mmCIF file of C-alpha atoms and ligand atoms in Angstrom:
data_model
loop_
_atom_site.group_PDB
_atom_site.id
_atom_site.type_symbol
_atom_site.label_atom_id
_atom_site.label_comp_id
_atom_site.label_asym_id
_atom_site.label_seq_id
_atom_site.Cartn_x
_atom_site.Cartn_y
_atom_site.Cartn_z
ATOM 1 C CA MET A 1 -34.761 50.114 51.213
ATOM 2 C CA GLY A 2 -37.956 48.240 50.388
ATOM 3 C CA SER A 3 -38.739 45.062 51.876
ATOM 4 C CA TYR A 4 -38.081 41.436 50.115
ATOM 5 C CA LEU A 5 -38.454 37.810 51.141
ATOM 6 C CA THR A 6 -35.390 35.908 51.664
ATOM 7 C CA LEU A 7 -34.506 32.218 51.480
ATOM 8 C CA ASP A 8 -35.622 31.949 55.103
ATOM 9 C CA ASP A 9 -39.223 32.466 53.890
ATOM 10 C CA VAL A 10 -39.400 29.514 51.395
ATOM 11 C CA ASP A 11 -38.756 25.763 51.481
ATOM 12 C CA VAL A 12 -36.703 25.026 48.528
ATOM 13 C CA ALA A 13 -36.366 21.215 49.178
ATOM 14 C CA GLY A 14 -37.207 19.342 45.901
ATOM 15 C CA GLN A 15 -37.789 22.916 44.164
ATOM 16 C CA ARG A 16 -36.144 24.033 41.064
ATOM 17 C CA VAL A 17 -34.382 27.269 41.971
ATOM 18 C CA LEU A 18 -33.342 29.875 39.325
ATOM 19 C CA VAL A 19 -30.491 32.068 40.868
ATOM 20 C CA ARG A 20 -29.623 35.146 39.232
ATOM 21 C CA ALA A 21 -25.962 35.497 40.288
ATOM 22 C CA ASP A 22 -23.397 38.287 39.554
ATOM 23 C CA LEU A 23 -20.796 36.004 37.722
ATOM 24 C CA ASN A 24 -19.641 38.923 35.502
ATOM 25 C CA VAL A 25 -15.896 38.495 35.888
ATOM 26 C CA PRO A 26 -13.090 39.433 33.318
ATOM 27 C CA ILE A 27 -12.092 36.604 30.964
ATOM 28 C CA SER A 28 -8.695 36.561 29.436
ATOM 29 C CA GLY A 29 -7.321 33.890 27.258
ATOM 30 C CA GLY A 30 -10.247 31.721 27.577
ATOM 31 C CA SER A 31 -10.131 31.618 31.454
ATOM 32 C CA VAL A 32 -11.279 33.619 34.447
ATOM 33 C CA ALA A 33 -8.711 36.351 35.111
ATOM 34 C CA ASP A 34 -10.401 37.375 38.650
ATOM 35 C CA ASP A 35 -12.783 35.022 40.309
ATOM 36 C CA PHE A 36 -13.869 37.375 43.245
ATOM 37 C CA ARG A 37 -17.365 37.493 42.000
ATOM 38 C CA ILE A 38 -17.721 33.889 41.570
ATOM 39 C CA ARG A 39 -16.367 33.121 45.035
ATOM 40 C CA ALA A 40 -18.906 35.621 46.433
ATOM 41 C CA SER A 41 -21.678 33.658 44.707
ATOM 42 C CA ILE A 42 -20.707 30.165 45.951
ATOM 43 C CA PRO A 43 -22.312 30.216 49.499
ATOM 44 C CA THR A 44 -25.745 30.989 48.094
ATOM 45 C CA ILE A 45 -25.354 27.949 45.700
ATOM 46 C CA THR A 46 -24.004 25.776 48.183
ATOM 47 C CA ARG A 47 -26.897 26.536 50.605
ATOM 48 C CA LEU A 48 -29.413 25.751 48.284
ATOM 49 C CA ARG A 49 -27.816 22.554 47.100
ATOM 50 C CA GLU A 50 -27.660 21.384 50.922
ATOM 51 C CA ALA A 51 -31.398 22.424 51.271
ATOM 52 C CA GLY A 52 -32.177 20.048 48.548
ATOM 53 C CA ALA A 53 -32.835 22.370 45.637
ATOM 54 C CA THR A 54 -31.762 21.932 42.032
ATOM 55 C CA VAL A 55 -30.021 24.950 41.221
ATOM 56 C CA VAL A 56 -30.416 26.683 37.840
ATOM 57 C CA ALA A 57 -27.769 29.648 38.062
ATOM 58 C CA CYS A 58 -27.502 32.439 35.456
ATOM 59 C CA SER A 59 -25.748 35.725 34.921
ATOM 60 C CA HIS A 60 -24.611 38.104 32.068
ATOM 61 C CA LEU A 61 -20.745 38.183 31.154
ATOM 62 C CA GLY A 62 -19.507 41.332 29.714
ATOM 63 C CA ARG A 63 -21.075 43.238 26.870
ATOM 64 C CA PRO A 64 -21.412 41.011 23.953
ATOM 65 C CA LYS A 65 -22.726 42.325 20.685
ATOM 66 C CA ASP A 66 -24.490 39.077 19.824
ATOM 67 C CA ARG A 67 -23.412 35.372 20.544
ATOM 68 C CA GLU A 68 -19.757 36.229 20.427
ATOM 69 C CA PRO A 69 -17.846 33.071 21.546
ATOM 70 C CA GLY A 70 -15.487 34.818 23.852
ATOM 71 C CA PHE A 71 -18.665 35.742 25.969
ATOM 72 C CA ARG A 72 -19.684 32.106 26.782
ATOM 73 C CA MET A 73 -20.019 30.990 30.292
ATOM 74 C CA ASP A 74 -17.955 27.967 29.933
ATOM 75 C CA PRO A 75 -14.964 29.276 31.700
ATOM 76 C CA VAL A 76 -17.169 30.530 34.533
ATOM 77 C CA ALA A 77 -18.832 27.051 34.775
ATOM 78 C CA VAL A 78 -15.178 25.499 35.032
ATOM 79 C CA ARG A 79 -14.155 28.145 37.950
ATOM 80 C CA LEU A 80 -17.393 27.714 39.581
ATOM 81 C CA ALA A 81 -17.080 23.999 39.740
ATOM 82 C CA GLU A 82 -13.403 24.232 41.082
ATOM 83 C CA LEU A 83 -14.054 26.707 43.699
ATOM 84 C CA GLY A 84 -17.497 25.351 44.759
ATOM 85 C CA GLY A 85 -16.528 21.701 45.023
ATOM 86 C CA PHE A 86 -19.698 20.551 42.957
ATOM 87 C CA ALA A 87 -20.263 19.564 39.320
ATOM 88 C CA VAL A 88 -21.616 22.309 37.142
ATOM 89 C CA ARG A 89 -23.539 21.250 34.155
ATOM 90 C CA LYS A 90 -23.087 24.279 31.527
ATOM 91 C CA ILE A 91 -26.091 24.717 29.240
ATOM 92 C CA ASP A 92 -25.462 26.358 25.850
ATOM 93 C CA GLU A 93 -28.824 28.196 25.764
ATOM 94 C CA VAL A 94 -30.475 30.715 28.159
ATOM 95 C CA VAL A 95 -34.089 29.513 27.739
ATOM 96 C CA GLY A 96 -36.065 26.982 25.523
ATOM 97 C CA GLU A 97 -37.111 23.251 25.271
ATOM 98 C CA ASP A 98 -33.359 21.836 25.517
ATOM 99 C CA VAL A 99 -32.867 23.957 28.614
ATOM 100 C CA GLU A 100 -36.233 22.790 30.250
ATOM 101 C CA ALA A 101 -35.414 19.264 29.352
ATOM 102 C CA ALA A 102 -31.772 19.629 31.091
ATOM 103 C CA VAL A 103 -33.432 21.134 34.147
ATOM 104 C CA ALA A 104 -36.017 18.183 34.262
ATOM 105 C CA ALA A 105 -33.349 15.678 33.982
ATOM 106 C CA ALA A 106 -31.559 17.201 37.037
ATOM 107 C CA GLY A 107 -32.131 16.269 40.528
ATOM 108 C CA PRO A 108 -31.822 17.713 44.234
ATOM 109 C CA GLY A 109 -28.212 19.227 44.666
ATOM 110 C CA ASP A 110 -27.447 19.494 41.068
ATOM 111 C CA VAL A 111 -26.099 22.858 39.644
ATOM 112 C CA LEU A 112 -26.783 23.970 36.146
ATOM 113 C CA LEU A 113 -25.388 27.165 34.553
ATOM 114 C CA LEU A 114 -27.250 28.716 31.784
ATOM 115 C CA GLU A 115 -25.520 30.608 28.977
ATOM 116 C CA ASN A 116 -24.922 34.347 29.072
ATOM 117 C CA THR A 117 -28.206 36.113 29.586
ATOM 118 C CA ARG A 118 -26.940 38.932 27.237
ATOM 119 C CA PHE A 119 -26.876 36.406 24.401
ATOM 120 C CA GLU A 120 -30.454 36.927 24.295
ATOM 121 C CA PRO A 121 -31.604 40.223 22.867
ATOM 122 C CA GLY A 122 -34.530 40.250 25.277
ATOM 123 C CA GLU A 123 -32.411 40.533 28.294
ATOM 124 C CA LYS A 124 -31.400 44.236 28.254
ATOM 125 C CA ASN A 125 -34.854 45.446 27.159
ATOM 126 C CA ASN A 126 -36.673 43.416 29.686
ATOM 127 C CA ASP A 127 -38.581 41.279 27.132
ATOM 128 C CA PRO A 128 -41.513 39.550 28.719
ATOM 129 C CA ASP A 129 -41.153 36.394 26.505
ATOM 130 C CA LEU A 130 -37.530 35.987 27.703
ATOM 131 C CA ALA A 131 -38.727 36.640 31.289
ATOM 132 C CA LYS A 132 -41.400 33.931 30.972
ATOM 133 C CA GLY A 133 -38.811 31.623 29.504
ATOM 134 C CA LEU A 134 -36.610 32.058 32.439
ATOM 135 C CA ALA A 135 -39.648 31.671 34.810
ATOM 136 C CA ALA A 136 -40.546 28.331 33.196
ATOM 137 C CA LEU A 137 -37.200 26.862 34.399
ATOM 138 C CA ALA A 138 -38.081 27.059 37.863
ATOM 139 C CA ASP A 139 -40.401 27.069 40.886
ATOM 140 C CA VAL A 140 -38.600 29.932 42.734
ATOM 141 C CA PHE A 141 -36.465 32.917 41.782
ATOM 142 C CA VAL A 142 -33.337 34.126 43.921
ATOM 143 C CA LEU A 143 -32.023 37.570 42.872
ATOM 144 C CA ASP A 144 -28.383 37.229 44.430
ATOM 145 C CA ALA A 145 -26.802 39.723 41.821
ATOM 146 C CA PHE A 146 -26.426 42.961 43.782
ATOM 147 C CA GLY A 147 -24.158 44.271 40.996
ATOM 148 C CA SER A 148 -26.850 43.806 38.435
ATOM 149 C CA ALA A 149 -29.774 45.076 40.624
ATOM 150 C CA HIS A 150 -29.530 48.627 39.293
ATOM 151 C CA ARG A 151 -30.699 47.294 35.753
ATOM 152 C CA ALA A 152 -34.330 46.453 35.052
ATOM 153 C CA HIS A 153 -33.341 43.359 32.709
ATOM 154 C CA ALA A 154 -35.368 40.273 31.928
ATOM 155 C CA SER A 155 -33.173 38.100 34.347
ATOM 156 C CA THR A 156 -33.122 40.750 37.183
ATOM 157 C CA VAL A 157 -36.630 42.275 37.073
ATOM 158 C CA GLY A 158 -38.811 40.678 34.313
ATOM 159 C CA VAL A 159 -38.664 37.197 35.645
ATOM 160 C CA THR A 160 -39.937 38.413 39.089
ATOM 161 C CA GLU A 161 -43.369 38.899 37.639
ATOM 162 C CA TYR A 162 -43.773 35.216 36.855
ATOM 163 C CA LEU A 163 -42.172 33.411 39.762
ATOM 164 C CA LEU A 164 -42.158 33.431 43.491
ATOM 165 C CA SER A 165 -39.094 35.835 44.077
ATOM 166 C CA VAL A 166 -36.876 36.318 47.088
ATOM 167 C CA ALA A 167 -33.521 38.169 47.627
ATOM 168 C CA GLY A 168 -30.332 35.844 47.763
ATOM 169 C CA PRO A 169 -28.097 35.966 50.950
ATOM 170 C CA LEU A 170 -25.369 37.827 49.004
ATOM 171 C CA LEU A 171 -27.742 40.556 47.860
ATOM 172 C CA VAL A 172 -29.045 40.863 51.448
ATOM 173 C CA GLN A 173 -25.636 41.232 52.833
ATOM 174 C CA GLU A 174 -24.706 44.007 50.278
ATOM 175 C CA VAL A 175 -27.949 46.021 50.851
ATOM 176 C CA GLU A 176 -27.580 45.817 54.503
ATOM 177 C CA ALA A 177 -23.995 46.766 54.512
ATOM 178 C CA LEU A 178 -24.585 49.612 52.303
ATOM 179 C CA GLY A 179 -27.845 50.420 53.961
ATOM 180 C CA SER A 180 -26.469 50.779 57.431
ATOM 181 C CA LEU A 181 -23.918 53.407 55.934
ATOM 182 C CA LEU A 182 -26.795 55.416 54.539
ATOM 183 C CA ALA A 183 -29.305 55.203 57.440
ATOM 184 C CA ASP A 184 -27.525 55.408 60.477
ATOM 185 C CA PRO A 185 -23.396 55.067 60.284
ATOM 186 C CA PRO A 186 -21.393 55.219 63.497
ATOM 187 C CA HIS A 187 -19.350 58.337 63.639
ATOM 188 C CA PRO A 188 -16.682 59.642 62.836
ATOM 189 C CA PHE A 189 -17.817 58.455 59.275
ATOM 190 C CA THR A 190 -15.272 58.917 56.734
ATOM 191 C CA VAL A 191 -15.761 58.576 52.900
ATOM 192 C CA VAL A 192 -12.665 58.038 50.767
ATOM 193 C CA LEU A 193 -13.374 58.617 46.882
ATOM 194 C CA GLY A 194 -10.982 58.269 43.993
ATOM 195 C CA GLY A 195 -10.962 56.719 40.510
ATOM 196 C CA ALA A 196 -10.881 58.252 37.098
ATOM 197 C CA LYS A 197 -14.008 60.488 36.896
ATOM 198 C CA ALA A 198 -15.658 63.048 39.225
ATOM 199 C CA SER A 199 -18.837 62.735 36.995
ATOM 200 C CA ASP A 200 -19.280 59.126 38.084
ATOM 201 C CA LYS A 201 -19.309 60.116 41.769
ATOM 202 C CA LEU A 202 -20.811 63.573 41.875
ATOM 203 C CA GLY A 203 -24.087 61.841 42.874
ATOM 204 C CA VAL A 204 -22.687 59.890 45.787
ATOM 205 C CA ILE A 205 -20.516 62.956 46.963
ATOM 206 C CA LYS A 206 -23.804 65.203 46.977
ATOM 207 C CA SER A 207 -25.946 62.445 48.782
ATOM 208 C CA LEU A 208 -23.278 61.493 51.313
ATOM 209 C CA LEU A 209 -21.755 64.776 52.137
ATOM 210 C CA PRO A 210 -24.571 65.665 54.711
ATOM 211 C CA LYS A 211 -23.906 62.206 56.477
ATOM 212 C CA VAL A 212 -20.175 62.196 56.666
ATOM 213 C CA ASP A 213 -17.620 63.806 58.997
ATOM 214 C CA MET A 214 -14.970 63.693 56.411
ATOM 215 C CA MET A 215 -14.895 63.210 52.631
ATOM 216 C CA LEU A 216 -11.277 62.398 51.489
ATOM 217 C CA ILE A 217 -10.976 62.724 47.677
ATOM 218 C CA GLY A 218 -7.909 61.522 45.590
ATOM 219 C CA GLY A 219 -7.556 59.716 42.322
ATOM 220 C CA GLY A 220 -8.192 61.323 38.937
ATOM 221 C CA MET A 221 -11.274 62.823 40.061
ATOM 222 C CA CYS A 222 -9.466 65.208 42.666
ATOM 223 C CA PHE A 223 -8.032 67.236 39.866
ATOM 224 C CA THR A 224 -11.403 68.442 38.706
ATOM 225 C CA LEU A 225 -12.151 69.607 42.395
ATOM 226 C CA LEU A 226 -8.665 71.230 42.408
ATOM 227 C CA GLU A 227 -9.212 73.121 39.325
ATOM 228 C CA ALA A 228 -12.631 74.376 40.620
ATOM 229 C CA GLU A 229 -10.668 75.532 43.630
ATOM 230 C CA GLY A 230 -8.416 77.538 41.327
ATOM 231 C CA TYR A 231 -5.220 75.362 41.265
ATOM 232 C CA GLU A 232 -2.955 74.895 38.198
ATOM 233 C CA ILE A 233 -3.412 71.178 37.374
ATOM 234 C CA GLY A 234 -1.044 70.944 34.488
ATOM 235 C CA THR A 235 -2.198 68.119 32.294
ATOM 236 C CA SER A 236 -3.927 66.067 34.916
ATOM 237 C CA LEU A 237 -7.202 64.509 34.194
ATOM 238 C CA VAL A 238 -10.076 67.021 34.404
ATOM 239 C CA GLU A 239 -13.711 67.407 33.363
ATOM 240 C CA GLN A 240 -14.110 71.043 32.136
ATOM 241 C CA ASP A 241 -17.898 70.450 31.936
ATOM 242 C CA ARG A 242 -18.296 69.569 35.615
ATOM 243 C CA LEU A 243 -16.332 72.475 36.937
ATOM 244 C CA ASP A 244 -19.216 74.600 37.722
ATOM 245 C CA GLU A 245 -21.361 71.767 39.546
ATOM 246 C CA VAL A 246 -18.208 70.750 41.457
ATOM 247 C CA GLY A 247 -17.546 74.364 42.547
ATOM 248 C CA GLU A 248 -21.060 74.437 43.955
ATOM 249 C CA VAL A 249 -20.594 71.269 45.669
ATOM 250 C CA LEU A 250 -17.365 72.816 47.282
ATOM 251 C CA ARG A 251 -19.067 76.053 48.458
ATOM 252 C CA SER A 252 -22.174 74.150 49.647
ATOM 253 C CA GLU A 253 -23.105 73.952 53.173
ATOM 254 C CA TYR A 254 -21.106 70.785 54.040
ATOM 255 C CA GLY A 255 -18.355 71.527 51.280
ATOM 256 C CA ASP A 256 -15.794 72.175 53.881
ATOM 257 C CA ARG A 257 -16.047 68.286 54.724
ATOM 258 C CA ILE A 258 -14.154 67.655 51.648
ATOM 259 C CA VAL A 259 -10.380 67.027 52.021
ATOM 260 C CA LEU A 260 -8.258 67.422 48.902
ATOM 261 C CA PRO A 261 -4.636 66.192 48.430
ATOM 262 C CA GLU A 262 -1.986 68.566 49.907
ATOM 263 C CA ASP A 263 0.711 67.016 47.697
ATOM 264 C CA ILE A 264 0.579 65.074 44.526
ATOM 265 C CA VAL A 265 2.857 62.553 42.817
ATOM 266 C CA ILE A 266 3.224 64.005 39.276
ATOM 267 C CA ALA A 267 4.415 62.223 36.001
ATOM 268 C CA ASP A 268 5.881 63.879 32.990
ATOM 269 C CA GLN A 269 3.749 61.495 30.774
ATOM 270 C CA PHE A 270 1.040 58.771 31.192
ATOM 271 C CA THR A 271 3.267 55.747 31.044
ATOM 272 C CA ALA A 272 4.213 53.287 33.780
ATOM 273 C CA ASP A 273 7.946 54.362 33.444
ATOM 274 C CA ALA A 274 7.197 58.081 33.505
ATOM 275 C CA MET A 275 9.518 60.432 35.411
ATOM 276 C CA ARG A 276 8.089 60.874 38.885
ATOM 277 C CA GLU A 277 8.173 63.826 41.312
ATOM 278 C CA VAL A 278 6.401 64.842 44.360
ATOM 279 C CA VAL A 279 5.171 68.387 44.570
ATOM 280 C CA PRO A 280 2.833 70.577 46.699
ATOM 281 C CA ARG A 281 -0.449 70.874 44.993
ATOM 282 C CA ILE A 282 0.206 74.608 44.269
ATOM 283 C CA ALA A 283 3.307 73.607 42.315
ATOM 284 C CA ILE A 284 2.069 71.231 39.395
ATOM 285 C CA PRO A 285 4.144 72.299 36.389
ATOM 286 C CA ASP A 286 2.122 73.113 33.069
ATOM 287 C CA ASP A 287 3.237 69.853 31.118
ATOM 288 C CA TRP A 288 3.022 67.352 34.167
ATOM 289 C CA MET A 289 -0.017 65.460 35.391
ATOM 290 C CA GLY A 290 -0.966 64.077 38.764
ATOM 291 C CA LEU A 291 -1.071 60.345 38.930
ATOM 292 C CA ASP A 292 -1.175 59.690 42.593
ATOM 293 C CA ILE A 293 -1.703 61.388 46.027
ATOM 294 C CA GLY A 294 1.414 62.400 47.544
ATOM 295 C CA PRO A 295 2.873 60.862 50.750
ATOM 296 C CA LEU A 296 1.754 63.562 53.122
ATOM 297 C CA THR A 297 -1.693 63.231 51.866
ATOM 298 C CA ALA A 298 -1.574 59.576 52.079
ATOM 299 C CA ASP A 299 -0.615 59.666 55.762
ATOM 300 C CA VAL A 300 -3.220 62.359 56.420
ATOM 301 C CA PHE A 301 -6.002 60.080 54.769
ATOM 302 C CA ALA A 302 -4.704 57.083 56.537
ATOM 303 C CA ALA A 303 -4.946 58.740 59.900
ATOM 304 C CA ALA A 304 -8.369 59.994 59.291
ATOM 305 C CA ILE A 305 -9.293 56.502 58.357
ATOM 306 C CA ARG A 306 -7.925 54.937 61.401
ATOM 307 C CA GLY A 307 -9.720 57.384 63.620
ATOM 308 C CA SER A 308 -13.081 56.734 62.230
ATOM 309 C CA GLN A 309 -15.997 54.262 63.188
ATOM 310 C CA ALA A 310 -17.221 53.698 59.822
ATOM 311 C CA VAL A 311 -15.374 53.974 56.368
ATOM 312 C CA PHE A 312 -16.576 53.626 52.757
ATOM 313 C CA TRP A 313 -13.887 53.589 50.158
ATOM 314 C CA ASN A 314 -14.649 53.737 46.443
ATOM 315 C CA GLY A 315 -12.091 54.436 43.766
ATOM 316 C CA PRO A 316 -8.140 54.188 43.860
ATOM 317 C CA MET A 317 -5.987 57.113 44.746
ATOM 318 C CA GLY A 318 -4.023 56.898 41.896
ATOM 319 C CA VAL A 319 -2.923 54.833 38.790
ATOM 320 C CA PHE A 320 -2.429 51.832 40.972
ATOM 321 C CA GLU A 321 -1.911 49.453 37.902
ATOM 322 C CA TRP A 322 1.460 51.081 37.680
ATOM 323 C CA GLU A 323 4.175 50.596 40.543
ATOM 324 C CA ARG A 324 5.093 54.036 40.603
ATOM 325 C CA PHE A 325 1.667 55.403 41.307
ATOM 326 C CA ARG A 326 0.404 52.783 43.499
ATOM 327 C CA THR A 327 1.550 54.088 46.985
ATOM 328 C CA GLY A 328 -1.224 56.301 47.784
ATOM 329 C CA THR A 329 -3.713 53.555 47.164
ATOM 330 C CA GLU A 330 -1.611 51.021 49.238
ATOM 331 C CA VAL A 331 -1.161 53.439 52.258
ATOM 332 C CA VAL A 332 -4.976 54.042 52.302
ATOM 333 C CA ALA A 333 -5.812 50.382 51.853
ATOM 334 C CA ARG A 334 -3.336 49.457 54.692
ATOM 335 C CA ALA A 335 -5.132 51.865 56.885
ATOM 336 C CA LEU A 336 -7.961 49.532 56.863
ATOM 337 C CA THR A 337 -6.148 46.707 58.252
ATOM 338 C CA ASN A 338 -6.857 45.893 61.921
ATOM 339 C CA HIS A 339 -9.482 48.466 61.833
ATOM 340 C CA PRO A 340 -11.951 48.316 64.691
ATOM 341 C CA GLY A 341 -14.773 50.092 62.903
ATOM 342 C CA PHE A 342 -17.107 49.221 60.085
ATOM 343 C CA THR A 343 -15.109 49.330 56.818
ATOM 344 C CA VAL A 344 -16.765 48.961 53.404
ATOM 345 C CA VAL A 345 -14.958 48.911 49.959
ATOM 346 C CA GLY A 346 -16.754 49.053 46.547
ATOM 347 C CA GLY A 347 -16.000 49.394 42.931
ATOM 348 C CA GLY A 348 -14.270 46.942 40.651
ATOM 349 C CA ASP A 349 -10.850 48.590 40.680
ATOM 350 C CA SER A 350 -10.895 49.371 44.307
ATOM 351 C CA VAL A 351 -11.496 45.745 45.132
ATOM 352 C CA ALA A 352 -8.805 44.643 42.594
ATOM 353 C CA ALA A 353 -6.441 47.083 44.485
ATOM 354 C CA LEU A 354 -7.288 45.574 47.720
ATOM 355 C CA ARG A 355 -6.711 42.024 46.467
ATOM 356 C CA LEU A 356 -3.412 43.183 44.744
ATOM 357 C CA PHE A 357 -2.261 43.982 48.279
ATOM 358 C CA GLY A 358 -3.729 40.879 49.617
ATOM 359 C CA LEU A 359 -6.011 42.635 52.018
ATOM 360 C CA GLU A 360 -9.363 41.683 50.680
ATOM 361 C CA GLY A 361 -9.867 39.719 54.130
ATOM 362 C CA GLU A 362 -9.338 42.875 56.353
ATOM 363 C CA VAL A 363 -12.486 44.840 55.618
ATOM 364 C CA SER A 364 -15.859 44.412 57.155
ATOM 365 C CA HIS A 365 -17.529 44.239 53.588
ATOM 366 C CA LEU A 366 -16.146 43.937 50.369
ATOM 367 C CA SER A 367 -18.801 45.028 47.637
ATOM 368 C CA THR A 368 -19.264 43.005 44.444
ATOM 369 C CA GLY A 369 -21.434 45.839 42.920
ATOM 370 C CA GLY A 370 -19.582 49.018 41.652
ATOM 371 C CA GLY A 371 -22.481 50.931 39.774
ATOM 372 C CA ALA A 372 -25.221 49.357 41.877
ATOM 373 C CA GLY A 373 -23.421 50.387 45.141
ATOM 374 C CA LEU A 374 -22.858 53.913 43.937
ATOM 375 C CA GLU A 375 -26.694 54.186 42.910
ATOM 376 C CA MET A 376 -27.813 52.786 46.361
ATOM 377 C CA LEU A 377 -25.612 55.240 48.021
ATOM 378 C CA GLU A 378 -26.991 58.007 45.841
ATOM 379 C CA GLY A 379 -30.318 57.174 47.383
ATOM 380 C CA LYS A 380 -31.790 55.617 44.421
ATOM 381 C CA THR A 381 -34.091 52.789 44.503
ATOM 382 C CA LEU A 382 -32.554 49.666 42.681
ATOM 383 C CA PRO A 383 -35.158 48.153 40.060
ATOM 384 C CA GLY A 384 -34.203 44.744 41.288
ATOM 385 C CA LEU A 385 -34.985 45.406 44.824
ATOM 386 C CA ALA A 386 -38.197 47.134 44.063
ATOM 387 C CA ALA A 387 -39.264 44.243 41.971
ATOM 388 C CA LEU A 388 -38.985 41.835 44.957
ATOM 389 C CA GLU A 389 -41.551 43.883 46.863
ATOM 390 C CA ARG A 390 -44.462 42.499 45.121
ATOM 391 C CA TRP A 391 -43.942 39.049 46.749
ATOM 392 C CA VAL A 392 -44.086 40.589 50.321
ATOM 393 C CA GLY A 393 -47.330 40.438 52.330
HETATM 394 P P1 ADP Y 1 -13.735 51.865 40.712
HETATM 395 O O1 ADP Y 1 -13.689 50.860 39.815
HETATM 396 O O2 ADP Y 1 -13.121 51.361 42.153
HETATM 397 O O3 ADP Y 1 -15.109 52.317 40.942
HETATM 398 P P2 ADP Y 1 -12.980 53.719 38.837
HETATM 399 O O4 ADP Y 1 -13.249 52.890 37.783
HETATM 400 O O5 ADP Y 1 -13.700 54.913 39.183
HETATM 401 O O6 ADP Y 1 -12.677 52.860 40.339
HETATM 402 O O7 ADP Y 1 -11.395 54.308 38.647
HETATM 403 C C1 ADP Y 1 -10.371 53.395 38.651
HETATM 404 C C2 ADP Y 1 -9.362 53.855 37.426
HETATM 405 O O8 ADP Y 1 -8.884 55.285 37.988
HETATM 406 C C3 ADP Y 1 -8.162 53.165 37.551
HETATM 407 O O9 ADP Y 1 -7.962 52.510 36.187
HETATM 408 C C4 ADP Y 1 -6.832 54.140 37.928
HETATM 409 O O10 ADP Y 1 -5.687 53.923 37.203
HETATM 410 C C5 ADP Y 1 -7.627 55.491 37.495
HETATM 411 N N1 ADP Y 1 -6.936 56.578 38.164
HETATM 412 C C6 ADP Y 1 -6.802 56.719 39.464
HETATM 413 N N2 ADP Y 1 -5.905 58.043 39.653
HETATM 414 C C7 ADP Y 1 -5.819 58.374 38.514
HETATM 415 C C8 ADP Y 1 -5.016 59.711 37.952
HETATM 416 N N3 ADP Y 1 -4.534 60.609 38.959
HETATM 417 N N4 ADP Y 1 -5.110 59.881 36.718
HETATM 418 C C9 ADP Y 1 -5.667 59.021 35.913
HETATM 419 N N5 ADP Y 1 -6.226 57.859 36.227
HETATM 420 C C10 ADP Y 1 -6.414 57.518 37.374
HETATM 421 MG MG1 MG Y 2 -13.867 50.758 37.746
#
């Protein structure tokens, strides 16, 4: 997992602390549509304020082409202040003299939020000048953005070359939760995978299969596996170019740990009000598509989850955005309630589903990072974590 310093190793009283948080939230109509990541970032900022630091927070937001106004951090600053119960001074630039002056004018306990780091062209290509500009704003750097730790950008990796850098508490929590599943999970260990694409999750399937007792697969991705097993899947989502690879995984040493749906909720078209039927997996008609796991499968998955000591879930079981195709995801989510074991849920849509059902408080760990979490579970080293190692020892 690599090693890193944490906030326990530095005294931040009277120091200027640059926090790279993950405040990348959906914005709609000029305000924050889902504040999960903002909430998750607050304990770190509060801890720094209470320790007497001047907090300079930054994050990217979305995928702006250049300085598109819709990607400004202002709505994030508003929500951060509301939820955190402290004032947040929004700065309209990422680096430069004006930003430095604003930081110099701030004092212990103050919180500043920089503009979207991706407004700077140097962010994504990890430009040293941008990294130096960020480093000039602070005495200590705290990487707390787990969701961005798999990207070597100026605000995640570049800045660590110029500033004493430590892992933030949220990052540590994420890394420890996922790391314990990778290293030494309690058994039975069940992984539940769903979501749109098999290709997104093939790496994780391969890396986790030797470690799990069962891997339950639903969602759009299960149809690529079902087709590779020889089933007729109608017009369900399928990735033809992955059939060979998926087939190899299914026939591999641990392939029989994969559990595929026995029954499927099918629809005559891809709409919220489509006709809905439940069929066994051998009976999907040519012009129908699978949009959820069936009730029998949902019960089998739920029982397996309840009987496990550790569960990792990534990817909804169906098109949970539409009520008709939500049940499978909800049954699986409810199996995590009152669960005595170690339960981890990751992935933007899976976390959104859990929140939709009001169950976000029911799991041991809700991961803020989708792609970063998957990369970590694939056994890859996250560049952000690797970069923190230079300050150890
Ligand atoms: P996460 O963000 O949790 O990692 P993904 O992004 O991989 O999950 O997948 C989520 C999306 O998968 C959802 O928008 C959902 O509607 C879609 N999905 C799930 N099951 C199906 C299906 N059977 N057919 C088409 N899309 C599906
Ligand atoms: Mg997603």
